[in-house]
């Protein structure tokens, strides 16, 4: 299935891109991040992240569907 | 109630005017300014970025929670993104209420929750060392 | 640090500018506005008076205490006297600090102590009943 | 001795004046207020008041001197 991924902050820097659409078999954000982490050598552990699917927070074991947009949220630092 | 991410300069006077109410006796505002140092390191300026749709959703949830928890009349929060210089306002929170207890507590709640939950990231540029994403310690060597 | 009693309109923007500091990351302001009601009674407006020399002395003591107790950079308080209409500012407190904890706590300390200790009196004019000196219950019949 | 007295808020209203100089033998603010309370039927009990002598807070048993300025401070209500 096709998944759109948006990258922010440190992830964007390490990926070298802010958005991409990939073809993946990853059933959940957990599996997806694990794949991406290996591929792009992301330094952030999943325990440091939150995940959003289609513009709202989601669980790591949320079932991904074709066309979903996924965002991994690095530790926030507003203010 | 309004939670907004903006790339424009934050102007406290006009924001304040929007939460004036005849029934309110107390108004508390918070402003987060860009400091000239952090953890002892001299700061040149910084850059904020945000996942805006989720930030504004989560921000509105925080304002709603504040309204449920405290007896307030109005509340708003605006967070700036983009490049900021020293002394510029990064975030503004304003609350009005009949009494000051609620105004102080709600304002504090909103800024604390915003810092903890809203997807906004800060990259600090230092005078003597490479820029860093605040909170994102890079544990992996290489 | 400044504590002032004034019979002029309070202008938060210019007061705020005076406590901006490059080292400060946090600014908290409090404004006390004239409400349109008190204890359920509709209020028309009110009048503040003060024993000014003592008020300014005691006010400066409060600001000094705040500076000793909390790690703040700057603090000021201005209280208006004379006749005020609904929505006008009766009191303004502004504090800047490196961190928001100190800014919130010091601001709260200053307004609480000012209300409790500074010789300022409030006479409220109601729509349907005679004006009253707030806090001065008249216990003696006749 | 001569003592100047300034009145504020409810005391000013009940006295019908904001300032006066009186000739008194009252040795302390406590005695002075007791005299004035009787004379002007002030409603406020001394326990509800504070006292200032020469522009600073003072004790009720402070020794008054000729030329002192005394202010009785009704319950304050700033803010």
XYZ file of C-alpha atoms in Angstrom:
442
model
C 0.000 0.000 0.000
C 0.959 3.646 -0.424
C 1.715 5.646 2.744
C 2.586 9.319 2.836
C 5.113 10.284 5.477
C 5.878 13.776 6.716
C 9.106 14.466 8.588
C 9.739 17.195 11.153
C 12.657 18.526 13.151
C 15.499 16.038 13.700
C 13.780 13.362 11.595
C 13.466 15.778 8.689
C 17.125 16.665 9.021
C 18.239 13.024 9.153
C 15.927 12.010 6.304
C 16.919 15.003 4.212
C 13.311 15.464 3.119
C 10.080 16.730 4.602
C 7.592 14.543 2.789
C 7.570 11.338 0.764
C 5.160 8.668 -0.410
C 6.368 5.110 -0.084
C 5.135 1.662 -1.036
C 5.190 -0.473 2.119
C 3.829 -3.651 3.669
C 4.214 -2.285 7.223
C 0.921 -3.039 8.988
C 1.452 -0.567 11.838
C 3.381 2.631 12.564
C 5.619 0.541 14.845
C 6.760 -1.675 12.004
C 6.957 1.273 9.628
C 9.232 3.273 11.931
C 11.420 0.254 12.529
C 11.915 -0.096 8.751
C 12.591 3.621 8.262
C 14.931 3.808 11.240
C 17.115 1.085 9.735
C 16.977 2.583 6.261
C 17.815 6.177 7.263
C 19.715 5.467 10.496
C 17.376 7.672 12.521
C 18.897 8.266 15.916
C 15.627 8.603 17.831
C 14.288 5.475 19.523
C 10.544 4.876 19.070
C 10.101 5.315 22.838
C 11.054 8.980 22.347
C 8.430 9.492 19.649
C 4.702 9.765 19.278
C 2.890 8.921 16.105
C 0.066 10.620 14.227
C -2.040 9.076 11.494
C -4.139 11.353 9.296
C -3.578 14.428 11.438
C -4.398 12.926 14.813
C -2.436 11.050 17.449
C -2.622 7.270 17.029
C -1.360 4.124 18.717
C 1.800 2.423 17.538
C -0.245 -0.667 16.700
C -2.866 1.257 14.709
C -3.709 -0.601 11.449
C -2.363 1.390 8.550
C -4.457 1.679 5.420
C -3.646 2.576 1.874
C -3.439 6.356 1.480
C -2.796 7.107 5.157
C -0.529 9.966 6.137
C 1.842 9.119 8.962
C 3.912 11.514 11.045
C 6.429 10.498 13.686
C 6.577 13.190 16.343
C 10.010 13.865 17.886
C 10.151 15.227 21.446
C 8.376 18.579 21.344
C 9.860 21.827 22.572
C 7.371 24.627 22.161
C 7.439 27.774 24.222
C -11.064 30.386 22.422
C -8.368 30.287 19.812
C -5.123 28.341 19.377
C -3.035 29.473 16.492
C 0.325 28.694 14.902
C 1.639 31.676 12.993
C 4.710 32.712 11.051
C 3.942 36.384 11.710
C 5.172 38.543 14.563
C 3.042 38.088 17.707
C 1.355 41.310 18.821
C 0.174 41.034 22.429
C -1.908 44.232 22.379
C -4.334 43.108 19.711
C -4.553 39.560 21.094
C -5.284 40.945 24.542
C -8.144 43.030 23.207
C -9.865 39.903 21.934
C -10.231 38.386 25.364
C -11.484 41.461 27.212
C -14.890 40.790 28.808
C -17.137 42.982 30.967
C -17.651 40.116 33.395
C -13.923 39.562 33.834
C -12.018 41.051 36.732
C -8.713 39.360 36.074
C -6.473 39.032 33.064
C -3.223 37.057 33.029
C -0.885 36.898 30.074
C 2.223 34.839 29.528
C 4.860 35.553 26.911
C 7.771 33.297 26.074
C 10.649 35.360 24.703
C 13.797 34.211 22.928
C 16.569 34.474 25.514
C 20.187 35.333 24.803
C 21.359 32.132 26.487
C 20.250 28.574 27.302
C 21.961 26.159 29.683
C 24.839 28.607 29.845
C 25.372 28.702 26.076
C 24.992 32.080 24.330
C 22.107 31.888 21.853
C 22.062 33.722 18.540
C 18.465 33.076 17.650
C 16.255 30.116 17.001
C 13.879 28.462 14.660
C 10.545 26.890 15.468
C 8.722 24.445 13.241
C 5.405 22.712 13.732
C 3.140 20.040 12.376
C 0.449 22.666 12.106
C -2.840 20.756 11.660
C -2.136 18.514 14.639
C -0.679 21.382 16.683
C -3.821 23.466 16.293
C -6.059 20.487 17.095
C -4.086 19.583 20.212
C -3.925 23.226 21.196
C -7.692 23.592 20.996
C -8.033 20.487 23.178
C -5.776 22.138 25.767
C -7.886 25.309 25.744
C -11.051 23.243 26.173
C -9.516 21.369 29.094
C -8.548 24.691 30.704
C -12.111 25.914 30.324
C -13.467 22.747 31.951
C -11.007 22.822 34.832
C -11.030 26.530 35.716
C -13.762 29.164 35.836
C -12.469 31.319 33.018
C -14.235 33.581 30.534
C -11.833 33.474 27.609
C -8.466 31.998 26.689
C -6.202 32.056 23.679
C -2.742 30.884 22.718
C -0.586 31.802 19.749
C 2.736 30.147 18.933
C 5.105 31.495 16.359
C 7.160 29.429 13.930
C 10.082 30.328 11.665
C 13.267 32.184 12.532
C 13.176 34.291 15.691
C 15.664 36.757 17.056
C 16.529 37.478 20.681
C 13.724 39.310 22.462
C 11.033 38.250 20.012
C 7.917 36.517 21.304
C 7.752 32.784 20.642
C 4.476 32.106 22.439
C 1.668 34.127 23.968
C -1.092 32.903 26.292
C -3.924 35.123 27.520
C -6.722 34.256 29.939
C -9.511 36.329 31.413
C -11.697 35.287 34.348
C -13.904 36.735 37.042
C -11.224 36.004 39.659
C -7.450 35.882 39.554
C -7.080 32.336 40.912
C -8.668 30.867 37.811
C -6.845 33.241 35.464
C -3.394 32.371 36.880
C -4.050 28.630 37.110
C -5.558 28.328 33.640
C -2.770 30.337 32.038
C -0.177 28.150 33.702
C -2.039 25.018 32.629
C -2.172 26.154 29.010
C 1.519 27.010 28.691
C 2.628 23.861 30.530
C 0.452 21.585 28.408
C 1.395 23.397 25.212
C 5.075 22.873 25.904
C 4.504 19.226 26.790
C 2.053 18.135 24.106
C 1.830 20.381 21.064
C 3.983 19.295 18.092
C 6.315 22.280 17.918
C 10.073 21.962 17.670
C 12.837 24.359 18.532
C 16.258 24.538 16.961
C 18.681 26.807 18.761
C 21.571 28.511 17.009
C 24.512 29.097 19.349
C 27.384 31.501 19.021
C 30.135 28.914 19.567
C 28.691 25.466 18.756
C 26.475 23.774 16.141
C 22.709 24.335 16.164
C 20.671 21.775 18.108
C 17.116 20.509 18.174
C 16.109 21.154 21.777
C 15.017 17.964 23.615
C 16.230 15.694 20.788
C 19.391 14.264 22.229
C 21.157 12.263 19.600
C 22.352 9.120 21.402
C 23.739 7.306 18.417
C 27.373 8.096 17.679
C 27.431 8.732 13.981
C 11.568 47.847 40.003
C 8.784 50.341 40.294
C 5.587 50.585 42.333
C 3.379 53.462 41.401
C 0.012 54.889 42.359
C -1.450 56.905 39.497
C -4.605 58.795 38.647
C -3.926 58.323 34.933
C -5.137 55.535 32.667
C -2.905 52.453 32.911
C -1.276 51.545 29.585
C 0.023 47.962 29.683
C 2.000 48.215 26.439
C 4.398 50.899 27.610
C 4.752 49.361 31.088
C 5.548 46.002 29.519
C 8.299 47.507 27.416
C 10.081 48.697 30.536
C 10.589 45.206 31.883
C 11.805 43.540 28.695
C 15.272 42.010 29.182
C 17.501 40.018 26.826
C 18.173 37.477 29.550
C 14.477 36.910 30.209
C 12.628 34.010 28.647
C 9.350 34.508 30.454
C 7.033 37.444 30.985
C 3.845 37.275 33.052
C 1.431 40.148 33.399
C -1.635 40.509 35.577
C -4.365 43.082 35.057
C -7.229 43.723 37.433
C -10.201 45.112 35.511
C -13.359 46.725 36.836
C -16.039 44.059 36.524
C -19.701 44.695 35.794
C -20.733 42.816 38.941
C -19.496 41.889 42.415
C -21.076 39.346 44.758
C -24.001 39.190 42.363
C -24.649 42.948 42.469
C -24.443 44.872 39.195
C -21.645 47.427 39.421
C -21.735 50.826 37.742
C -18.143 51.781 38.334
C -15.883 52.382 41.261
C -13.547 54.701 42.973
C -10.129 53.940 44.408
C -8.311 56.099 46.910
C -4.941 55.635 48.533
C -2.630 56.918 51.197
C -0.029 57.410 48.512
C 3.306 57.871 50.351
C 2.762 54.766 52.459
C 1.286 52.812 49.532
C 4.356 53.408 47.384
C 6.703 52.539 50.259
C 4.856 49.321 51.061
C 4.614 48.503 47.362
C 8.377 48.841 46.934
C 8.856 46.525 49.920
C 6.642 43.937 48.209
C 8.655 44.169 44.980
C 11.898 43.751 46.940
C 10.495 40.697 48.712
C 9.479 39.211 45.354
C 12.982 39.753 44.041
C 14.479 38.037 47.100
C 12.098 35.081 46.966
C 12.055 34.370 43.230
C 14.700 34.431 40.502
C 13.261 37.309 38.524
C 14.885 39.941 36.332
C 12.400 42.785 36.640
C 9.044 43.548 38.253
C 6.694 46.488 38.399
C 3.235 47.285 39.697
C 0.972 50.238 38.993
C -2.333 50.868 40.767
C -4.803 53.428 39.624
C -6.871 55.692 41.860
C -9.873 57.907 41.154
C -13.092 57.004 39.338
C -12.959 53.971 37.086
C -15.470 52.643 34.619
C -16.241 49.033 33.755
C -13.456 47.419 31.755
C -10.813 49.910 32.863
C -7.600 48.632 34.438
C -7.334 49.126 38.199
C -4.004 47.395 38.698
C -1.218 46.044 36.530
C 1.645 43.758 37.560
C 4.441 42.716 35.212
C 7.334 40.345 35.887
C 10.115 39.045 33.673
C 12.406 36.151 34.512
C 14.656 33.590 32.886
C 12.073 30.867 33.581
C 8.306 30.848 33.798
C 8.081 29.308 37.287
C 9.622 32.398 38.856
C 7.652 34.790 36.641
C 4.290 33.232 37.543
C 5.060 32.850 41.248
C 6.469 36.349 41.667
C 3.587 37.952 39.815
C 1.099 36.107 41.990
C 3.014 37.104 45.116
C 3.028 40.774 44.146
C -0.691 41.022 43.405
C -1.666 38.996 46.508
C 0.505 41.084 48.810
C -0.575 44.325 47.177
C -4.222 43.489 47.778
C -3.521 42.453 51.355
C -1.123 45.170 52.508
C -1.062 48.309 50.393
C -3.278 51.152 51.682
C -5.692 51.395 48.780
C -9.465 51.503 49.216
C -12.256 50.671 46.843
C -15.730 52.143 46.838
C -18.140 50.364 44.549
C -21.130 52.105 43.008
C -24.026 49.712 42.393
C -26.962 50.075 40.092
C -29.628 49.313 42.723
C -28.103 49.991 46.148
C -25.932 52.586 47.922
C -22.186 52.709 47.257
C -20.017 50.703 49.644
C -16.424 50.689 50.823
C -15.325 47.162 49.975
C -14.082 45.182 53.011
C -15.308 47.854 55.477
C -18.336 46.202 56.950
C -20.161 48.619 59.172
C -21.024 46.576 62.245
C -22.406 49.333 64.413
C -26.094 49.966 63.924
C -26.293 53.733 63.616
C 0.668 68.354 71.807
C -0.452 68.894 68.208
C -1.133 65.833 66.057
C -2.094 65.907 62.397
C -4.555 63.236 61.356
C -5.382 62.159 57.806
C -8.558 60.217 57.122
C -9.187 57.790 54.282
C -12.073 55.743 52.926
C -14.837 54.994 55.457
C -13.124 57.013 58.199
C -12.956 60.050 55.926
C -16.632 59.627 55.117
C -17.641 59.276 58.780
C -15.382 62.143 59.875
C -16.532 64.360 57.028
C -12.974 65.592 56.520
C -9.731 64.279 55.089
C -7.259 66.072 57.321
C -7.202 67.915 60.628
C -4.751 69.010 63.290
C -5.859 68.465 66.859
C -4.568 69.265 70.311
C -4.450 66.018 72.280
C -2.967 64.356 75.333
C -3.260 60.874 73.824
C 0.115 59.188 74.370
C -0.394 56.443 71.778
C -2.382 55.820 68.582
C -4.482 53.360 70.595
C -5.675 56.037 72.989
C -6.015 58.558 70.181
C -8.268 56.287 68.127
C -10.351 55.449 71.147
C -10.952 59.192 71.717
C -11.748 59.871 68.063
C -14.000 56.822 67.774
C -16.143 58.093 70.649
C -16.171 61.656 69.333
C -17.064 60.820 65.712
C -18.850 57.484 66.295
C -16.515 55.673 63.934
C -17.947 52.250 63.174
C -14.627 50.468 62.660
C -13.139 48.660 65.646
C -9.405 49.201 66.172
C -8.851 45.489 65.524
C -9.938 46.131 61.926
C -7.413 48.941 61.485
C -3.689 49.433 61.128
C -1.960 52.624 62.084
C 0.751 54.688 60.407
C 2.823 57.414 62.045
C 4.786 59.795 59.823
C 4.220 57.803 56.656
C 5.178 54.379 57.948
C 3.357 51.595 59.740
C 3.614 51.802 63.539
C 2.496 49.925 66.623
C -0.657 50.894 68.459
C 1.447 51.626 71.546
C 3.933 53.814 69.666
C 4.746 56.992 71.676
C 3.254 59.958 69.897
C 5.215 63.165 69.734
C 4.258 66.733 69.034
C 3.938 67.298 65.290
C 3.415 63.638 64.348
C 1.108 62.753 61.486
C -1.158 59.802 62.236
C -3.215 57.774 59.783
C -5.619 55.009 60.749
C -5.760 52.487 57.916
C -9.165 50.886 57.271
C -9.220 47.384 55.734
C -7.535 47.723 52.353
C -9.082 46.605 49.079
C -6.695 47.221 46.237
C -6.811 45.307 42.964
